[in-house]
Amino acid sequence: MPTGSRNDQSPETRLHLSRLGLIESSSGLVYALPSDYPPGHFIDTHCHSRAQLLYPRTGVVLVTSTLGRWMVPAEHALWIPPQIDHSVEMLGEVHMLSIYVLPDALPNMAETVRVVALTDLTRALMVEAVALPQNSASEGRAGLVMHLLLDEVATLPELPLGLPFPSDPRLSSLCRRFIESPSPHLVIDDWAESLAMSRRAFTRAFRRETGVSLSLWRQQACLLNAMPRLAAGEQVTSVALDLGYDSVAAFTTMFKRMLGTPPKQYFQRTAG
């Protein structure tokens, strides 16, 4: 449950705390809520007994836990399993839709936090869900909307916008320093040498701790740094050069490989 906030007395925080109580006392399979937050608003570490699908329709949301950091651009969503302690920071003005799901309603869903791509149908169903009376009967039109929404959520594809953190303190320290100044030129041998490990032992340890290779993790870290800046309208050239890419083309190639489309087209699509 909540432990406070940087904005303890703000109306948004008081509303968030009261809504958490309603969510916990709800008996329905799905509890859906809209929320509006000003730029920079911060919700301190909390958890809930239900899973949450967090969907920012505008702005960018940064979710942090001991397991990692997940950046959620507009028109994407974050799946947060039950009982995961996490904090939420709003990058820009955020209009958010959230659905809170009883664990038994989706027993086969991932038990890890993950960013997912939304379909047009899922977006439409979430808009409809927040407009319905909460705790309404599970039959009739409301029941059809909620059950179809659950079916859609179970099929959403994961996107590489998370940044898992190793639990090993030495690896975690290296990762935290890197995200303060990410670069595409990270050298595995340098990290391995700093921990007095062979390259092979280091790469095995890193994958065991994070579930991904250091190369993929580096790209995710660069993407995590770039996305809020691009979403705010900063030029691709400026972002690419600040991150240390040798050319805009190299940055665009990485972006397209990770998200399936070049930056300009990507943000035109999510703005539409």
Coordinates of C-alpha atoms in Angstrom, one line a residue:
M1 CA 0.0 0.0 0.0
P2 CA 1.1 3.6 -0.4
T3 CA 4.0 5.0 1.7
G4 CA 3.6 8.6 0.8
S5 CA 4.6 11.0 -2.1
R6 CA 6.8 13.9 -2.9
N7 CA 3.4 15.7 -3.4
D8 CA 1.7 14.5 -0.2
Q9 CA -0.8 17.3 0.0
S10 CA -1.7 17.6 -3.7
P11 CA -5.2 16.9 -4.8
E12 CA -3.9 14.2 -7.2
T13 CA -2.2 12.3 -4.4
R14 CA -5.2 12.5 -2.1
L15 CA -7.4 11.2 -4.9
H16 CA -4.9 8.4 -5.7
L17 CA -4.9 7.2 -2.0
S18 CA -8.7 7.2 -1.9
R19 CA -8.9 5.3 -5.1
L20 CA -6.5 2.7 -3.9
G21 CA -9.0 1.9 -1.1
L22 CA -11.9 1.6 -3.6
I23 CA -9.8 -0.7 -5.8
E24 CA -8.9 -3.0 -2.9
S25 CA -12.5 -3.2 -1.8
S26 CA -14.0 -3.9 -5.2
S27 CA -15.4 -7.3 -6.0
G28 CA -15.5 -7.1 -9.8
L29 CA -13.0 -8.8 -12.1
V30 CA -11.9 -5.5 -13.5
Y31 CA -11.9 -2.0 -11.9
A32 CA -11.3 0.8 -14.4
L33 CA -10.2 4.4 -13.7
P34 CA -9.2 7.5 -15.6
S35 CA -6.6 9.9 -14.0
D36 CA -5.1 13.3 -14.9
Y37 CA -1.7 14.4 -13.6
P38 CA 0.3 17.6 -14.0
P39 CA 3.9 17.5 -15.3
G40 CA 6.4 16.1 -12.8
H41 CA 3.8 14.6 -10.5
F42 CA 5.3 11.7 -8.5
I43 CA 3.4 8.8 -6.9
D44 CA 5.7 7.2 -4.2
T45 CA 6.2 3.5 -3.7
H46 CA 3.0 1.5 -3.4
C47 CA 1.5 -1.8 -4.5
H48 CA -2.0 -3.3 -4.9
S49 CA -3.4 -6.8 -4.7
R50 CA -4.7 -6.6 -8.3
A51 CA -2.6 -6.5 -11.4
Q52 CA -2.7 -3.1 -13.3
L53 CA -2.6 -2.2 -16.9
L54 CA -1.4 1.4 -17.0
Y55 CA -2.2 3.3 -20.2
P56 CA -1.0 6.9 -20.7
R57 CA -3.1 8.5 -23.5
T58 CA -0.9 11.6 -23.3
G59 CA 2.6 12.2 -21.9
V60 CA 5.2 9.7 -20.8
V61 CA 5.2 7.7 -17.5
L62 CA 8.3 6.4 -15.8
V63 CA 7.7 3.4 -13.4
T64 CA 10.5 2.3 -11.1
S65 CA 10.8 -0.6 -8.7
T66 CA 13.6 -2.7 -7.3
L67 CA 13.3 -4.9 -10.3
G68 CA 14.0 -2.2 -12.9
R69 CA 12.6 0.9 -14.6
W70 CA 10.0 1.0 -17.3
M71 CA 9.3 3.9 -19.5
V72 CA 5.8 4.1 -21.0
P73 CA 5.2 6.5 -23.9
A74 CA 1.8 7.7 -24.9
E75 CA -0.4 5.1 -26.6
H76 CA 1.5 2.2 -25.0
A77 CA 0.7 0.4 -21.7
L78 CA 2.5 -1.2 -18.8
W79 CA 1.5 -4.5 -17.2
I80 CA 2.2 -4.5 -13.5
P81 CA 1.5 -7.9 -11.7
P82 CA 0.0 -7.9 -8.2
Q83 CA 2.0 -7.0 -5.1
I84 CA 4.8 -5.3 -7.0
D85 CA 6.2 -2.3 -5.2
H86 CA 6.5 0.6 -7.6
S87 CA 6.6 4.4 -7.9
V88 CA 5.3 6.4 -10.8
E89 CA 6.6 9.7 -12.3
M90 CA 4.8 11.8 -14.9
L91 CA 7.0 13.2 -17.7
G92 CA 4.8 15.9 -19.1
E93 CA 1.0 16.3 -18.6
V94 CA -0.5 12.8 -18.4
H95 CA -4.0 11.6 -19.0
M96 CA -4.0 8.0 -17.9
L97 CA -6.4 5.1 -18.1
S98 CA -5.9 2.1 -15.8
I99 CA -7.6 -1.2 -15.3
Y100 CA -7.0 -3.2 -12.1
V101 CA -7.5 -7.0 -12.6
L102 CA -8.1 -9.7 -10.0
P103 CA -5.2 -12.2 -10.3
D104 CA -7.6 -15.1 -11.0
A105 CA -9.1 -13.3 -14.0
L106 CA -5.9 -13.7 -16.0
P107 CA -4.1 -16.7 -14.4
N108 CA -1.6 -17.1 -17.4
M109 CA -0.4 -13.5 -17.6
A110 CA 3.2 -12.7 -17.1
E111 CA 4.5 -12.4 -13.6
T112 CA 7.0 -9.7 -14.5
V113 CA 6.5 -6.0 -15.3
R114 CA 6.5 -5.3 -19.0
V115 CA 5.7 -2.6 -21.5
V116 CA 3.1 -3.7 -24.1
A117 CA 1.9 -2.4 -27.5
L118 CA -1.8 -1.6 -27.6
T119 CA -4.2 -2.5 -30.3
D120 CA -6.9 -0.1 -31.5
L121 CA -9.5 -2.5 -30.0
T122 CA -7.8 -2.5 -26.6
R123 CA -7.7 1.3 -26.5
A124 CA -11.4 1.5 -27.4
L125 CA -12.3 -1.1 -24.8
M126 CA -10.3 0.7 -22.1
V127 CA -12.0 4.0 -22.9
E128 CA -15.4 2.3 -22.7
A129 CA -14.4 0.5 -19.4
V130 CA -13.6 3.7 -17.5
A131 CA -17.0 5.1 -18.6
L132 CA -18.9 2.2 -17.1
P133 CA -20.2 2.2 -13.5
Q134 CA -17.7 0.4 -11.4
N135 CA -18.8 -2.8 -9.7
S136 CA -21.5 -3.1 -12.3
A137 CA -23.1 -6.4 -13.0
S138 CA -20.9 -8.9 -15.0
E139 CA -23.8 -9.7 -17.3
G140 CA -25.1 -7.6 -20.2
R141 CA -23.1 -5.0 -22.1
A142 CA -20.8 -4.2 -19.2
G143 CA -19.9 -7.8 -18.8
L144 CA -19.2 -8.2 -22.5
V145 CA -16.9 -5.2 -22.5
M146 CA -14.9 -6.3 -19.5
H147 CA -14.5 -9.9 -20.7
L148 CA -13.5 -8.9 -24.2
L149 CA -11.0 -6.5 -22.6
L150 CA -9.5 -9.3 -20.6
D151 CA -9.2 -11.4 -23.7
E152 CA -7.4 -8.6 -25.5
V153 CA -5.0 -7.9 -22.7
A154 CA -3.9 -11.5 -22.6
T155 CA -2.6 -11.2 -26.3
L156 CA -0.7 -7.8 -26.1
P157 CA 2.9 -8.1 -27.4
E158 CA 5.8 -7.0 -25.2
L159 CA 8.0 -4.0 -26.3
P160 CA 11.7 -3.5 -25.4
L161 CA 11.0 -0.4 -23.3
G162 CA 11.8 -1.9 -19.9
L163 CA 15.2 -1.7 -18.2
P164 CA 15.7 -4.7 -15.9
F165 CA 18.2 -4.2 -13.1
P166 CA 20.5 -6.9 -11.7
S167 CA 20.2 -7.7 -8.0
D168 CA 24.0 -8.1 -7.7
P169 CA 25.3 -4.9 -6.1
R170 CA 28.4 -4.6 -8.3
L171 CA 26.4 -5.1 -11.6
S172 CA 23.7 -2.8 -10.3
S173 CA 26.2 -0.1 -9.6
L174 CA 27.6 -0.3 -13.1
C175 CA 24.1 -0.1 -14.6
R176 CA 23.0 2.9 -12.5
R177 CA 26.1 4.8 -13.5
F178 CA 25.5 3.9 -17.2
I179 CA 21.9 5.2 -17.3
E180 CA 23.1 8.6 -16.0
S181 CA 25.1 8.9 -19.2
P182 CA 24.1 6.2 -21.7
S183 CA 26.2 5.6 -24.8
P184 CA 26.1 3.1 -27.7
H185 CA 29.9 2.6 -27.3
L186 CA 29.7 0.5 -24.1
V187 CA 32.5 -2.1 -24.1
I188 CA 31.8 -5.4 -22.5
D189 CA 35.5 -6.0 -21.8
D190 CA 35.7 -2.8 -19.8
W191 CA 32.8 -3.8 -17.5
A192 CA 34.2 -7.3 -17.1
E193 CA 37.7 -6.0 -16.2
S194 CA 36.3 -3.6 -13.7
L195 CA 34.7 -6.5 -11.8
A196 CA 37.9 -8.7 -12.2
M197 CA 35.8 -11.2 -14.3
S198 CA 36.5 -12.8 -17.7
R199 CA 34.3 -11.7 -20.6
R200 CA 32.6 -15.0 -20.7
A201 CA 31.9 -15.1 -16.9
F202 CA 30.6 -11.5 -17.0
T203 CA 28.2 -12.0 -19.9
R204 CA 26.8 -15.1 -18.3
A205 CA 26.4 -13.3 -15.0
F206 CA 24.7 -10.3 -16.6
R207 CA 22.2 -12.4 -18.6
R208 CA 21.5 -14.5 -15.5
E209 CA 20.8 -11.3 -13.5
T210 CA 18.8 -9.4 -16.1
G211 CA 17.4 -11.9 -18.6
V212 CA 19.0 -10.1 -21.5
S213 CA 22.4 -9.6 -23.1
L214 CA 24.4 -6.5 -22.2
S215 CA 24.2 -5.3 -25.8
L216 CA 20.4 -5.4 -25.7
W217 CA 20.3 -3.8 -22.3
R218 CA 22.6 -1.0 -23.6
Q219 CA 20.2 -0.3 -26.5
Q220 CA 17.2 -0.4 -24.1
A221 CA 19.0 2.2 -21.8
C222 CA 19.6 4.5 -24.8
L223 CA 16.0 4.1 -25.9
L224 CA 14.8 4.9 -22.4
N225 CA 16.8 8.1 -22.4
A226 CA 15.8 9.1 -25.8
M227 CA 12.0 8.5 -25.8
P228 CA 10.9 11.2 -23.4
R229 CA 13.0 13.8 -25.2
L230 CA 11.6 12.7 -28.6
A231 CA 8.1 12.7 -27.2
A232 CA 8.6 16.3 -26.0
G233 CA 9.5 17.3 -29.6
E234 CA 13.3 17.4 -29.4
Q235 CA 15.0 16.9 -32.8
V236 CA 16.2 13.4 -33.6
T237 CA 19.6 14.8 -34.6
S238 CA 20.1 16.4 -31.2
V239 CA 19.1 13.3 -29.2
A240 CA 21.2 11.0 -31.4
L241 CA 24.4 13.1 -31.0
D242 CA 23.9 13.7 -27.3
L243 CA 23.7 9.9 -26.8
G244 CA 27.0 9.5 -28.6
Y245 CA 25.8 7.9 -31.9
D246 CA 28.2 8.5 -34.8
S247 CA 25.3 9.5 -37.0
V248 CA 21.5 10.1 -37.0
A249 CA 21.3 7.1 -39.4
A250 CA 22.9 4.8 -36.7
F251 CA 20.5 6.0 -34.1
T252 CA 17.5 5.6 -36.5
T253 CA 18.6 2.0 -37.3
M254 CA 18.7 1.1 -33.6
F255 CA 15.3 2.8 -33.0
K256 CA 13.7 1.0 -35.9
R257 CA 15.2 -2.4 -34.9
M258 CA 13.8 -2.0 -31.4
L259 CA 10.4 -0.5 -32.1
G260 CA 9.7 -1.4 -35.8
T261 CA 9.6 2.1 -37.3
P262 CA 11.9 5.2 -37.5
P263 CA 11.4 7.9 -34.8
K264 CA 9.5 10.4 -36.9
Q265 CA 7.0 7.8 -38.1
Y266 CA 6.7 6.3 -34.7
F267 CA 5.7 9.6 -33.0
Q268 CA 3.4 10.6 -35.9
R269 CA 1.6 7.3 -35.3
T270 CA 1.3 7.6 -31.6
A271 CA 0.1 11.2 -31.9
G272 CA -2.7 10.2 -34.2

